[in-house]
Every structure is written in structure tokens, then in C-alpha cells.
Amino acid sequence: MTKQQLFAEIQKKRSFLCIGLDSSLDKIPQHLLKYENPILEFNKQIIDATKDLCVAYKPNTAFYECYGKKGWETLIETWKYIPQDIFSIADAKRGDIGNTSAMYAETFFNAASSDMSFDSVTVAPYMGSDSVTPFLTFKDKWVILLALTSNTGHADFQLQQIGDERLFEKVLQISQNWATDEQMMYVVGATRGAAFADVRKLAPNHFLLVPGVGAQGGDLKEVCKYGLNSQCGLLINSSRGIIYAGQGEDFAEKARAEALKLQQEMEQILVAADLIS
């Protein structure tokens, strides 16, 4: 999916919502445990209930890897179930020496070898360019680079001053030599608020994947105030706040209701910004 195609989907659905599929056996509705693959059934029902309201799905791979072989099978089947016109994100946070990163890229991008071909993968930039560029050899795929995250420990490194800049600003600045805004996005946590203004000074045209809205307390309007650009430029992720909205047999309906609330708020924001009419 190209940047323009992603923006077209945002305009079509009047939404820039990404739904995180952080699906865990101890949190899904208990009546699903009767199924042969409860997590896959949960994911399918969530997708069926919300696919007209979001433009991206983001399975966090840790929630699948922890179940071993069956978990990987569930991740593969979940990817296959995501409609092709919806942007798919493997939230894997990989990044290692070049030959290892090349194998990670094969894992998430090459369906011929792994049975999965996500549109994008999250990557940690700490090891530098040679840990990231192997992912970029897949020209029709996206790297989503960790820049300014929503966790409480982000300040340990990301806000450290390096000369006149903070480390996350160095990441934004240097990484733009590796790829354009047609192949690279950045993770910027919703709980960072006004810091989006600083991010946009260095990366005005890139899409930003924004976790932290909902359960983590990020404010959608504040994020959009500082982070919106002429092609929207934001994918706002909500995971727990949507997928675990209900615990009964109507859990998918409850998830849809929460997704609809965010979609309607996003629609108002897009209209106000003259990005849709």
C-alpha cells in the first residue's frame, strides 16, 4: 500500500484508526475457549465488527509468539483474515545486525517463505542503519521506526540531550537518509502531547503511528492539534480500549461501539482540517 493509497482509505472511511490486536487468552471472553483456536476466533470477530471503521490493524507479535507454534499459526491466519485494503502492521519491534534483520524482514514480508506478508513492521533503530536497511529492500513495504514512545521509561534514553538535540530528534534526523516518507513512518506515543510539534519540525510529511490513545491516557485532539498534516499523517492506535470493551457474547458489538466513537471523532477532525468534506 502506497502513501497515497493509505490517505485515500482514510478519506474513504473518514477515519485514521488503527486497531491493535493484542489478544491474550486470559483477557478474551471466556465463552471463546470452547473454540479450537480461541484467539483466532476472537480476532476474526473483532475484524468483522470493525473493518469498516479502521484503516489499519496491528497485531503485537509478542501476544502470539508466547504461544509457540500455535501462536505463530494464529498470527499467520490473522494476517490472512485482514482485508487487503486495510494496512497491516506487524508490531514486532525488531532490529539487529544486518544478516539477522534480513531474516526478520523475510519473516514478516515474504509470504513465500513465512506465509505472511504484512504491509509494515515496527523496527528499533538503536543499532543504526545496517539494522534497518534490510527491511527497506522490500520496496513495497514500510518500516515504522521507534522514535518517541509512550512508555514511562522513554526518558531514560529518548530525551537525553546530544549536543543541541535530544536523542529522538537525532533518530528522526539521521533516519531520513535511509528512506523517504513513502517507505518510512515513525512511532510517536500519544502521551507525548505537545512533543508532536517538535516531531513535525523534523518529519513534516511522514506518517506517524501513535499508540497510547485510550487505556494509556493519550488525548486524540491534542495529538491532532500538533501532529496532523496535509495527508492526515497519523495512524492512531487503540488496542485494549476497543478489543476488550466487552466480555460477554456481544464483545464484538461492544468493540464496534468503541471503535465507532473514535471514528466519529476522527471524522470531525478531518472535516475541520479540510481533508474531507
mmCIF file of C-alpha atoms in Angstrom:
data_model
loop_
_atom_site.group_PDB
_atom_site.id
_atom_site.type_symbol
_atom_site.label_atom_id
_atom_site.label_comp_id
_atom_site.label_asym_id
_atom_site.label_seq_id
_atom_site.Cartn_x
_atom_site.Cartn_y
_atom_site.Cartn_z
ATOM 1 C CA MET A 1 0.000 0.000 0.000
ATOM 2 C CA THR A 2 1.440 3.355 -1.030
ATOM 3 C CA LYS A 3 1.204 6.538 0.992
ATOM 4 C CA GLN A 4 -1.400 7.929 -1.409
ATOM 5 C CA GLN A 5 -3.451 4.732 -1.217
ATOM 6 C CA LEU A 6 -3.387 4.906 2.571
ATOM 7 C CA PHE A 7 -4.582 8.509 2.511
ATOM 8 C CA ALA A 8 -7.326 7.530 0.052
ATOM 9 C CA GLU A 9 -8.532 4.878 2.529
ATOM 10 C CA ILE A 10 -8.511 7.476 5.303
ATOM 11 C CA GLN A 11 -10.675 9.764 3.191
ATOM 12 C CA LYS A 12 -12.980 6.931 2.147
ATOM 13 C CA LYS A 13 -13.557 5.639 5.680
ATOM 14 C CA ARG A 14 -13.361 9.100 7.263
ATOM 15 C CA SER A 15 -11.066 7.537 9.828
ATOM 16 C CA PHE A 16 -7.395 7.176 10.696
ATOM 17 C CA LEU A 17 -7.963 4.488 13.292
ATOM 18 C CA CYS A 18 -5.595 1.584 13.799
ATOM 19 C CA ILE A 19 -6.797 -1.288 15.985
ATOM 20 C CA GLY A 20 -4.200 -3.221 17.940
ATOM 21 C CA LEU A 21 -4.818 -6.942 18.120
ATOM 22 C CA ASP A 22 -3.044 -7.574 21.440
ATOM 23 C CA SER A 23 -5.071 -10.709 22.017
ATOM 24 C CA SER A 24 -4.430 -12.799 25.118
ATOM 25 C CA LEU A 25 -6.107 -15.997 26.358
ATOM 26 C CA ASP A 26 -6.525 -14.608 29.862
ATOM 27 C CA LYS A 27 -8.329 -11.475 28.624
ATOM 28 C CA ILE A 28 -10.619 -12.609 25.833
ATOM 29 C CA PRO A 29 -14.228 -13.565 26.680
ATOM 30 C CA GLN A 30 -14.275 -16.964 28.344
ATOM 31 C CA HIS A 31 -17.006 -18.403 26.107
ATOM 32 C CA LEU A 32 -14.483 -18.374 23.253
ATOM 33 C CA LEU A 33 -12.362 -21.019 24.980
ATOM 34 C CA LYS A 34 -14.640 -23.681 23.511
ATOM 35 C CA TYR A 35 -13.192 -22.986 20.061
ATOM 36 C CA GLU A 36 -10.195 -24.908 18.744
ATOM 37 C CA ASN A 37 -8.334 -21.610 18.366
ATOM 38 C CA PRO A 38 -9.931 -19.066 20.740
ATOM 39 C CA ILE A 39 -7.614 -16.167 19.894
ATOM 40 C CA LEU A 40 -8.130 -16.559 16.160
ATOM 41 C CA GLU A 41 -11.899 -16.648 16.661
ATOM 42 C CA PHE A 42 -11.651 -13.525 18.831
ATOM 43 C CA ASN A 43 -9.570 -11.718 16.196
ATOM 44 C CA LYS A 44 -11.939 -12.693 13.388
ATOM 45 C CA GLN A 45 -14.971 -11.388 15.230
ATOM 46 C CA ILE A 46 -13.184 -8.133 16.119
ATOM 47 C CA ILE A 47 -12.139 -7.653 12.494
ATOM 48 C CA ASP A 48 -15.617 -8.443 11.173
ATOM 49 C CA ALA A 49 -17.130 -5.902 13.575
ATOM 50 C CA THR A 50 -14.687 -3.050 12.935
ATOM 51 C CA LYS A 51 -13.229 -3.365 9.429
ATOM 52 C CA ASP A 52 -15.393 -0.555 8.038
ATOM 53 C CA LEU A 53 -14.254 1.829 10.805
ATOM 54 C CA CYS A 54 -10.466 1.477 10.731
ATOM 55 C CA VAL A 55 -7.697 1.757 8.153
ATOM 56 C CA ALA A 56 -5.124 -0.466 9.898
ATOM 57 C CA TYR A 57 -4.762 -3.491 12.152
ATOM 58 C CA LYS A 58 -1.688 -4.004 14.320
ATOM 59 C CA PRO A 59 -1.101 -7.437 15.830
ATOM 60 C CA ASN A 60 1.570 -7.201 18.535
ATOM 61 C CA THR A 61 3.654 -10.277 17.757
ATOM 62 C CA ALA A 62 4.579 -10.904 21.402
ATOM 63 C CA PHE A 63 0.965 -11.869 22.068
ATOM 64 C CA TYR A 64 1.361 -14.666 19.510
ATOM 65 C CA GLU A 65 4.987 -15.726 19.943
ATOM 66 C CA CYS A 66 4.346 -16.578 23.596
ATOM 67 C CA TYR A 67 2.115 -19.482 22.496
ATOM 68 C CA GLY A 68 4.816 -21.127 20.409
ATOM 69 C CA LYS A 69 3.893 -22.966 17.212
ATOM 70 C CA LYS A 70 0.149 -22.407 17.664
ATOM 71 C CA GLY A 71 0.756 -18.712 18.292
ATOM 72 C CA TRP A 72 2.661 -18.330 15.028
ATOM 73 C CA GLU A 73 -0.117 -20.167 13.208
ATOM 74 C CA THR A 74 -2.626 -17.774 14.767
ATOM 75 C CA LEU A 75 -0.567 -14.755 13.665
ATOM 76 C CA ILE A 76 -0.405 -16.104 10.107
ATOM 77 C CA GLU A 77 -4.134 -16.808 9.990
ATOM 78 C CA THR A 78 -4.901 -13.392 11.497
ATOM 79 C CA TRP A 79 -2.822 -11.687 8.801
ATOM 80 C CA LYS A 80 -4.652 -13.671 6.130
ATOM 81 C CA TYR A 81 -8.012 -12.595 7.577
ATOM 82 C CA ILE A 82 -7.210 -8.859 7.479
ATOM 83 C CA PRO A 83 -8.848 -7.403 4.334
ATOM 84 C CA GLN A 84 -6.327 -6.467 1.660
ATOM 85 C CA ASP A 85 -7.468 -2.842 1.565
ATOM 86 C CA ILE A 86 -6.580 -2.405 5.246
ATOM 87 C CA PHE A 87 -2.995 -1.543 6.195
ATOM 88 C CA SER A 88 -1.400 -4.350 8.220
ATOM 89 C CA ILE A 89 1.307 -3.731 10.819
ATOM 90 C CA ALA A 90 3.464 -6.419 12.393
ATOM 91 C CA ASP A 91 4.276 -4.809 15.721
ATOM 92 C CA ALA A 92 7.470 -6.802 16.242
ATOM 93 C CA LYS A 93 9.992 -4.073 17.222
ATOM 94 C CA ARG A 94 12.834 -5.939 15.558
ATOM 95 C CA GLY A 95 16.327 -4.675 14.767
ATOM 96 C CA ASP A 96 19.671 -6.487 14.824
ATOM 97 C CA ILE A 97 22.872 -6.851 12.798
ATOM 98 C CA GLY A 98 22.308 -6.847 9.058
ATOM 99 C CA ASN A 99 22.017 -10.559 8.300
ATOM 100 C CA THR A 100 19.678 -11.064 11.275
ATOM 101 C CA SER A 101 17.485 -8.126 10.279
ATOM 102 C CA ALA A 102 17.344 -9.586 6.774
ATOM 103 C CA MET A 103 15.841 -12.766 8.243
ATOM 104 C CA TYR A 104 13.358 -10.736 10.292
ATOM 105 C CA ALA A 105 12.344 -8.943 7.088
ATOM 106 C CA GLU A 106 11.798 -12.307 5.386
ATOM 107 C CA THR A 107 9.665 -13.378 8.346
ATOM 108 C CA PHE A 108 7.175 -10.545 8.106
ATOM 109 C CA PHE A 109 7.335 -9.592 4.429
ATOM 110 C CA ASN A 110 7.952 -12.734 2.362
ATOM 111 C CA ALA A 111 4.821 -14.867 2.151
ATOM 112 C CA ALA A 112 6.638 -17.426 0.007
ATOM 113 C CA SER A 113 8.787 -18.446 2.975
ATOM 114 C CA SER A 114 6.741 -17.475 6.038
ATOM 115 C CA ASP A 115 3.100 -17.385 4.846
ATOM 116 C CA MET A 116 2.899 -13.739 5.962
ATOM 117 C CA SER A 117 3.336 -10.505 4.063
ATOM 118 C CA PHE A 118 2.446 -7.568 6.292
ATOM 119 C CA ASP A 119 2.457 -4.081 4.821
ATOM 120 C CA SER A 120 4.799 -2.867 7.548
ATOM 121 C CA VAL A 121 6.843 -3.808 10.591
ATOM 122 C CA THR A 122 7.945 -1.804 13.627
ATOM 123 C CA VAL A 123 11.731 -1.586 13.974
ATOM 124 C CA ALA A 124 14.034 -0.407 16.771
ATOM 125 C CA PRO A 125 16.725 1.996 15.457
ATOM 126 C CA TYR A 126 19.279 1.705 18.294
ATOM 127 C CA MET A 127 21.757 -0.402 16.277
ATOM 128 C CA GLY A 128 21.768 2.043 13.370
ATOM 129 C CA SER A 129 21.383 1.986 9.604
ATOM 130 C CA ASP A 130 22.605 -1.545 8.864
ATOM 131 C CA SER A 131 19.989 -2.951 11.238
ATOM 132 C CA VAL A 132 17.179 -1.104 9.436
ATOM 133 C CA THR A 133 18.103 -1.111 5.737
ATOM 134 C CA PRO A 134 17.465 -4.874 5.224
ATOM 135 C CA PHE A 135 13.761 -4.204 5.838
ATOM 136 C CA LEU A 136 13.852 -1.445 3.234
ATOM 137 C CA THR A 137 14.971 -3.797 0.458
ATOM 138 C CA PHE A 138 11.302 -4.806 0.188
ATOM 139 C CA LYS A 139 10.307 -1.801 -1.868
ATOM 140 C CA ASP A 140 6.558 -2.240 -1.479
ATOM 141 C CA LYS A 141 6.788 -2.457 2.323
ATOM 142 C CA TRP A 142 7.079 0.032 5.166
ATOM 143 C CA VAL A 143 9.407 0.382 8.139
ATOM 144 C CA ILE A 144 7.849 2.035 11.188
ATOM 145 C CA LEU A 145 10.774 3.258 13.264
ATOM 146 C CA LEU A 146 10.527 3.760 17.019
ATOM 147 C CA ALA A 147 11.129 7.448 17.732
ATOM 148 C CA LEU A 148 9.339 8.780 20.819
ATOM 149 C CA THR A 149 7.428 6.089 22.663
ATOM 150 C CA SER A 150 4.557 6.186 25.150
ATOM 151 C CA ASN A 151 6.069 4.071 27.931
ATOM 152 C CA THR A 152 7.185 5.668 31.200
ATOM 153 C CA GLY A 153 10.840 4.718 30.667
ATOM 154 C CA HIS A 154 11.124 6.613 27.386
ATOM 155 C CA ALA A 155 13.049 9.401 29.106
ATOM 156 C CA ASP A 156 15.910 7.068 30.045
ATOM 157 C CA PHE A 157 17.330 7.449 26.537
ATOM 158 C CA GLN A 158 14.954 9.179 24.123
ATOM 159 C CA LEU A 159 15.029 12.579 25.853
ATOM 160 C CA GLN A 160 18.758 12.608 26.566
ATOM 161 C CA GLN A 161 20.448 15.713 25.204
ATOM 162 C CA ILE A 162 23.011 15.081 22.439
ATOM 163 C CA GLY A 163 24.541 18.477 21.750
ATOM 164 C CA ASP A 164 21.681 20.758 20.748
ATOM 165 C CA GLU A 165 19.268 17.886 20.136
ATOM 166 C CA ARG A 166 17.557 15.124 22.049
ATOM 167 C CA LEU A 167 18.169 11.515 21.054
ATOM 168 C CA PHE A 168 14.720 11.044 19.491
ATOM 169 C CA GLU A 169 15.379 14.111 17.327
ATOM 170 C CA LYS A 170 18.669 12.548 16.184
ATOM 171 C CA VAL A 171 16.752 9.396 15.254
ATOM 172 C CA LEU A 172 14.283 11.417 13.182
ATOM 173 C CA GLN A 173 17.024 13.418 11.517
ATOM 174 C CA ILE A 174 19.511 10.668 10.673
ATOM 175 C CA SER A 175 16.998 8.010 9.648
ATOM 176 C CA GLN A 176 15.607 10.183 6.881
ATOM 177 C CA ASN A 177 18.832 9.445 4.997
ATOM 178 C CA TRP A 178 17.774 5.777 4.839
ATOM 179 C CA ALA A 179 14.340 6.124 3.226
ATOM 180 C CA THR A 180 11.720 8.666 2.208
ATOM 181 C CA ASP A 181 8.289 9.305 3.682
ATOM 182 C CA GLU A 182 6.995 6.874 1.033
ATOM 183 C CA GLN A 183 8.562 3.940 2.883
ATOM 184 C CA MET A 184 9.231 5.017 6.461
ATOM 185 C CA MET A 185 6.921 6.003 9.313
ATOM 186 C CA TYR A 186 7.656 6.756 12.955
ATOM 187 C CA VAL A 187 6.190 5.626 16.244
ATOM 188 C CA VAL A 188 5.314 8.618 18.426
ATOM 189 C CA GLY A 189 3.319 7.935 21.585
ATOM 190 C CA ALA A 190 0.045 9.768 22.170
ATOM 191 C CA THR A 191 1.078 10.522 25.754
ATOM 192 C CA ARG A 192 3.804 12.829 24.432
ATOM 193 C CA GLY A 193 1.269 15.565 23.523
ATOM 194 C CA ALA A 194 2.915 18.824 22.541
ATOM 195 C CA ALA A 195 6.137 16.994 21.576
ATOM 196 C CA PHE A 196 4.375 16.278 18.269
ATOM 197 C CA ALA A 197 5.197 19.863 17.311
ATOM 198 C CA ASP A 198 8.906 19.060 17.688
ATOM 199 C CA VAL A 199 8.480 15.850 15.707
ATOM 200 C CA ARG A 200 6.718 17.663 12.879
ATOM 201 C CA LYS A 201 9.552 20.190 12.581
ATOM 202 C CA LEU A 202 11.859 17.339 11.578
ATOM 203 C CA ALA A 203 9.375 14.980 9.908
ATOM 204 C CA PRO A 204 6.587 17.141 8.473
ATOM 205 C CA ASN A 205 5.417 14.700 5.803
ATOM 206 C CA HIS A 206 5.830 11.283 7.396
ATOM 207 C CA PHE A 207 3.006 9.165 8.711
ATOM 208 C CA LEU A 208 3.186 8.664 12.469
ATOM 209 C CA LEU A 209 1.908 5.549 14.207
ATOM 210 C CA VAL A 210 0.504 6.787 17.501
ATOM 211 C CA PRO A 211 -0.088 4.298 20.319
ATOM 212 C CA GLY A 212 -1.393 5.346 23.709
ATOM 213 C CA VAL A 213 -4.890 6.651 22.957
ATOM 214 C CA GLY A 214 -7.451 5.056 25.241
ATOM 215 C CA ALA A 215 -6.165 2.829 28.036
ATOM 216 C CA GLN A 216 -2.835 4.688 28.242
ATOM 217 C CA GLY A 217 -4.490 8.090 28.523
ATOM 218 C CA GLY A 218 -3.370 9.834 25.321
ATOM 219 C CA ASP A 219 -5.539 12.722 24.123
ATOM 220 C CA LEU A 220 -6.680 12.449 20.496
ATOM 221 C CA LYS A 221 -7.418 16.142 19.997
ATOM 222 C CA GLU A 222 -4.049 17.224 21.373
ATOM 223 C CA VAL A 223 -2.247 14.726 19.141
ATOM 224 C CA CYS A 224 -4.119 16.004 16.091
ATOM 225 C CA LYS A 225 -3.552 19.646 17.013
ATOM 226 C CA TYR A 226 0.202 19.176 16.701
ATOM 227 C CA GLY A 227 0.527 16.078 14.512
ATOM 228 C CA LEU A 228 -1.968 16.341 11.644
ATOM 229 C CA ASN A 229 -0.555 17.202 8.211
ATOM 230 C CA SER A 230 -1.900 17.706 4.685
ATOM 231 C CA GLN A 231 -2.361 13.956 4.130
ATOM 232 C CA CYS A 232 -3.553 13.336 7.678
ATOM 233 C CA GLY A 233 -0.204 11.758 8.533
ATOM 234 C CA LEU A 234 -1.486 9.921 11.599
ATOM 235 C CA LEU A 235 -2.475 6.357 12.389
ATOM 236 C CA ILE A 236 -3.989 6.447 15.861
ATOM 237 C CA ASN A 237 -3.822 3.060 17.555
ATOM 238 C CA SER A 238 -6.178 1.798 20.212
ATOM 239 C CA SER A 239 -5.873 -1.748 21.481
ATOM 240 C CA ARG A 240 -7.300 -2.605 24.908
ATOM 241 C CA GLY A 241 -9.835 0.219 24.847
ATOM 242 C CA ILE A 242 -11.522 -1.371 21.834
ATOM 243 C CA ILE A 243 -10.913 -5.099 21.784
ATOM 244 C CA TYR A 244 -11.626 -5.633 25.497
ATOM 245 C CA ALA A 245 -14.601 -3.287 25.712
ATOM 246 C CA GLY A 246 -16.889 -6.235 26.435
ATOM 247 C CA GLN A 247 -16.549 -9.675 27.980
ATOM 248 C CA GLY A 248 -19.881 -11.220 27.048
ATOM 249 C CA GLU A 249 -21.083 -12.864 23.870
ATOM 250 C CA ASP A 250 -21.672 -9.366 22.500
ATOM 251 C CA PHE A 251 -17.977 -8.442 22.885
ATOM 252 C CA ALA A 252 -17.604 -7.702 19.162
ATOM 253 C CA GLU A 253 -20.575 -5.318 19.256
ATOM 254 C CA LYS A 254 -19.038 -3.561 22.270
ATOM 255 C CA ALA A 255 -15.722 -3.307 20.420
ATOM 256 C CA ARG A 256 -17.511 -1.823 17.417
ATOM 257 C CA ALA A 257 -19.213 0.765 19.622
ATOM 258 C CA GLU A 258 -15.855 1.929 20.998
ATOM 259 C CA ALA A 259 -14.281 1.982 17.534
ATOM 260 C CA LEU A 260 -17.250 3.979 16.238
ATOM 261 C CA LYS A 261 -16.772 6.619 18.929
ATOM 262 C CA LEU A 262 -13.180 7.151 17.825
ATOM 263 C CA GLN A 263 -14.092 7.065 14.123
ATOM 264 C CA GLN A 264 -16.764 9.729 14.597
ATOM 265 C CA GLU A 265 -14.339 11.937 16.489
ATOM 266 C CA MET A 266 -11.754 11.435 13.752
ATOM 267 C CA GLU A 267 -14.312 12.307 11.091
ATOM 268 C CA GLN A 268 -14.966 15.642 12.790
ATOM 269 C CA ILE A 269 -11.226 16.322 12.948
ATOM 270 C CA LEU A 270 -10.750 15.504 9.251
ATOM 271 C CA VAL A 271 -13.654 17.748 8.256
ATOM 272 C CA ALA A 272 -12.321 20.623 10.377
ATOM 273 C CA ALA A 273 -8.905 20.225 8.724
ATOM 274 C CA ASP A 274 -10.492 20.273 5.229
ATOM 275 C CA LEU A 275 -9.110 16.809 4.479
ATOM 276 C CA ILE A 276 -12.612 15.523 3.728
ATOM 277 C CA SER A 277 -15.896 17.276 3.014
#
